[in-house]
Amino acid sequence: PGNVKLTPKILKNSQEYIAEKYGVGHNHIDFVFHGGSGSTVEEIRESISYGAIKMNIDTDLQYAFMTGIRDYMGTKAEYLKAQIGNPDGDDVPNKKYYDPRVWLREGEKTFVERLKKAFEDLNNVNTL
């Protein structure tokens, strides 16, 4: 937990040590990349070049989902205070604003955008 300082060179050094000690090929070991949150694209790609084949992105996806909901709630705050009555009028209903399908969709949108960024960062766009 907290701010993890990624050091991709450790992966490189590990691969070189294993290759030399056991006489195996380049990048023989597959690594799981923990600590991806807050890492730069350069650090992520460097880690991939040293044998990282999986990167955990759940924390970033959770935050992205929350961001969409948080931002929606912030911009629509005046419409979420009551069932009826908002800046558009005292008798105007607010159902279309507090409907969970609306604000959850905003979380889904920011989730998808963050997922797309992860695919790009991990060089995994149009690879299948």
Short mmCIF file of C-alpha atoms in Angstrom, two decimals:
data_model
loop_
_atom_site.label_atom_id
_atom_site.label_comp_id
_atom_site.label_asym_id
_atom_site.label_seq_id
_atom_site.Cartn_x
_atom_site.Cartn_y
_atom_site.Cartn_z
CA PRO A 1 0.00 0.00 0.00
CA GLY A 2 1.04 3.55 -0.55
CA ASN A 3 3.36 5.05 -3.10
CA VAL A 4 5.46 2.23 -4.52
CA LYS A 5 8.69 3.20 -6.26
CA LEU A 6 9.05 0.97 -9.27
CA THR A 7 12.59 -0.06 -10.13
CA PRO A 8 12.49 -1.91 -13.49
CA LYS A 9 16.25 -2.45 -13.40
CA ILE A 10 15.72 -5.07 -10.68
CA LEU A 11 13.89 -7.16 -13.29
CA LYS A 12 16.74 -6.74 -15.75
CA ASN A 13 19.33 -7.69 -13.15
CA SER A 14 17.28 -10.70 -12.09
CA GLN A 15 16.93 -11.96 -15.66
CA GLU A 16 20.67 -11.57 -16.25
CA TYR A 17 21.53 -13.37 -13.00
CA ILE A 18 19.18 -16.28 -13.75
CA ALA A 19 20.42 -16.58 -17.34
CA GLU A 20 24.04 -16.69 -16.21
CA LYS A 21 23.55 -18.97 -13.20
CA TYR A 22 21.28 -21.51 -14.89
CA GLY A 23 22.32 -21.14 -18.52
CA VAL A 24 18.85 -20.25 -19.73
CA GLY A 25 17.82 -17.83 -22.47
CA HIS A 26 17.14 -14.11 -22.37
CA ASN A 27 14.10 -13.11 -20.26
CA HIS A 28 13.49 -16.71 -19.27
CA ILE A 29 11.38 -15.77 -16.23
CA ASP A 30 7.90 -14.25 -16.54
CA PHE A 31 7.25 -11.51 -13.98
CA VAL A 32 4.02 -10.08 -12.59
CA PHE A 33 4.24 -6.31 -12.35
CA HIS A 34 2.96 -5.11 -8.97
CA GLY A 35 3.02 -1.40 -8.20
CA GLY A 36 1.74 -0.18 -11.55
CA SER A 37 -0.29 2.66 -10.04
CA GLY A 38 1.65 5.86 -10.45
CA SER A 39 4.26 4.30 -12.74
CA THR A 40 5.18 6.14 -15.91
CA VAL A 41 4.56 4.66 -19.34
CA GLU A 42 8.33 4.47 -19.74
CA GLU A 43 8.71 2.45 -16.52
CA ILE A 44 5.87 0.14 -17.56
CA ARG A 45 7.34 -0.49 -20.98
CA GLU A 46 10.83 -0.95 -19.57
CA SER A 47 9.42 -3.57 -17.19
CA ILE A 48 7.77 -5.34 -20.12
CA SER A 49 11.11 -5.39 -21.91
CA TYR A 50 12.60 -7.24 -18.91
CA GLY A 51 9.96 -9.97 -18.82
CA ALA A 52 6.89 -8.52 -17.08
CA ILE A 53 3.96 -10.33 -18.71
CA LYS A 54 1.15 -9.26 -16.36
CA MET A 55 0.38 -5.97 -14.66
CA ASN A 56 -2.26 -5.52 -12.01
CA ILE A 57 -4.53 -2.58 -12.84
CA ASP A 58 -7.44 -3.09 -10.44
CA THR A 59 -6.57 -0.17 -8.17
CA ASP A 60 -6.44 2.24 -11.10
CA LEU A 61 -9.71 0.88 -12.49
CA GLN A 62 -11.46 1.25 -9.13
CA TYR A 63 -10.29 4.85 -8.90
CA ALA A 64 -11.36 5.57 -12.46
CA PHE A 65 -14.85 4.18 -11.82
CA MET A 66 -15.21 6.27 -8.67
CA THR A 67 -13.98 9.37 -10.51
CA GLY A 68 -16.83 9.25 -13.02
CA ILE A 69 -19.40 8.94 -10.24
CA ARG A 70 -17.73 11.59 -8.08
CA ASP A 71 -17.57 14.08 -10.91
CA TYR A 72 -21.18 13.45 -11.88
CA MET A 73 -22.35 13.92 -8.30
CA GLY A 74 -20.34 17.13 -8.06
CA THR A 75 -21.73 18.68 -11.22
CA LYS A 76 -25.30 17.57 -10.48
CA ALA A 77 -25.28 18.30 -6.74
CA GLU A 78 -28.17 20.77 -6.91
CA TYR A 79 -30.30 18.17 -8.69
CA LEU A 80 -29.55 15.46 -6.12
CA LYS A 81 -30.74 17.24 -2.98
CA ALA A 82 -34.41 16.36 -3.37
CA GLN A 83 -36.78 14.42 -5.59
CA ILE A 84 -38.41 17.60 -6.84
CA GLY A 85 -36.98 21.09 -7.17
CA ASN A 86 -33.72 22.18 -8.71
CA PRO A 87 -32.10 25.21 -10.41
CA ASP A 88 -34.52 24.72 -13.32
CA GLY A 89 -37.58 25.21 -11.09
CA ASP A 90 -39.15 24.45 -7.73
CA ASP A 91 -41.50 21.86 -9.23
CA VAL A 92 -39.09 20.17 -11.67
CA PRO A 93 -38.47 16.46 -10.91
CA ASN A 94 -34.93 15.14 -10.48
CA LYS A 95 -35.46 11.44 -11.21
CA LYS A 96 -33.35 11.52 -14.38
CA TYR A 97 -30.41 12.78 -12.29
CA TYR A 98 -30.54 10.46 -9.28
CA ASP A 99 -31.40 7.31 -11.22
CA PRO A 100 -28.47 4.95 -10.44
CA ARG A 101 -28.33 3.88 -14.08
CA VAL A 102 -27.30 7.43 -14.96
CA TRP A 103 -24.53 7.95 -12.43
CA LEU A 104 -23.25 4.38 -12.63
CA ARG A 105 -22.94 4.84 -16.39
CA GLU A 106 -20.61 7.78 -15.73
CA GLY A 107 -18.40 5.45 -13.68
CA GLU A 108 -18.46 2.91 -16.48
CA LYS A 109 -17.35 5.55 -18.99
CA THR A 110 -14.31 6.60 -16.97
CA PHE A 111 -13.55 2.92 -16.26
CA VAL A 112 -13.49 2.17 -20.00
CA GLU A 113 -11.23 5.15 -20.70
CA ARG A 114 -8.76 4.03 -18.04
CA LEU A 115 -8.85 0.49 -19.41
CA LYS A 116 -8.05 1.81 -22.89
CA LYS A 117 -5.09 3.72 -21.46
CA ALA A 118 -3.83 0.55 -19.75
CA PHE A 119 -4.04 -1.33 -23.05
CA GLU A 120 -2.03 1.43 -24.74
CA ASP A 121 0.55 1.62 -21.94
CA LEU A 122 1.02 -2.16 -22.06
CA ASN A 123 1.45 -2.26 -25.85
CA ASN A 124 -1.70 -4.36 -26.11
CA VAL A 125 -3.81 -2.61 -28.74
CA ASN A 126 -4.89 -4.69 -31.75
CA THR A 127 -2.66 -7.58 -30.70
CA LEU A 128 -5.18 -10.39 -31.16
#
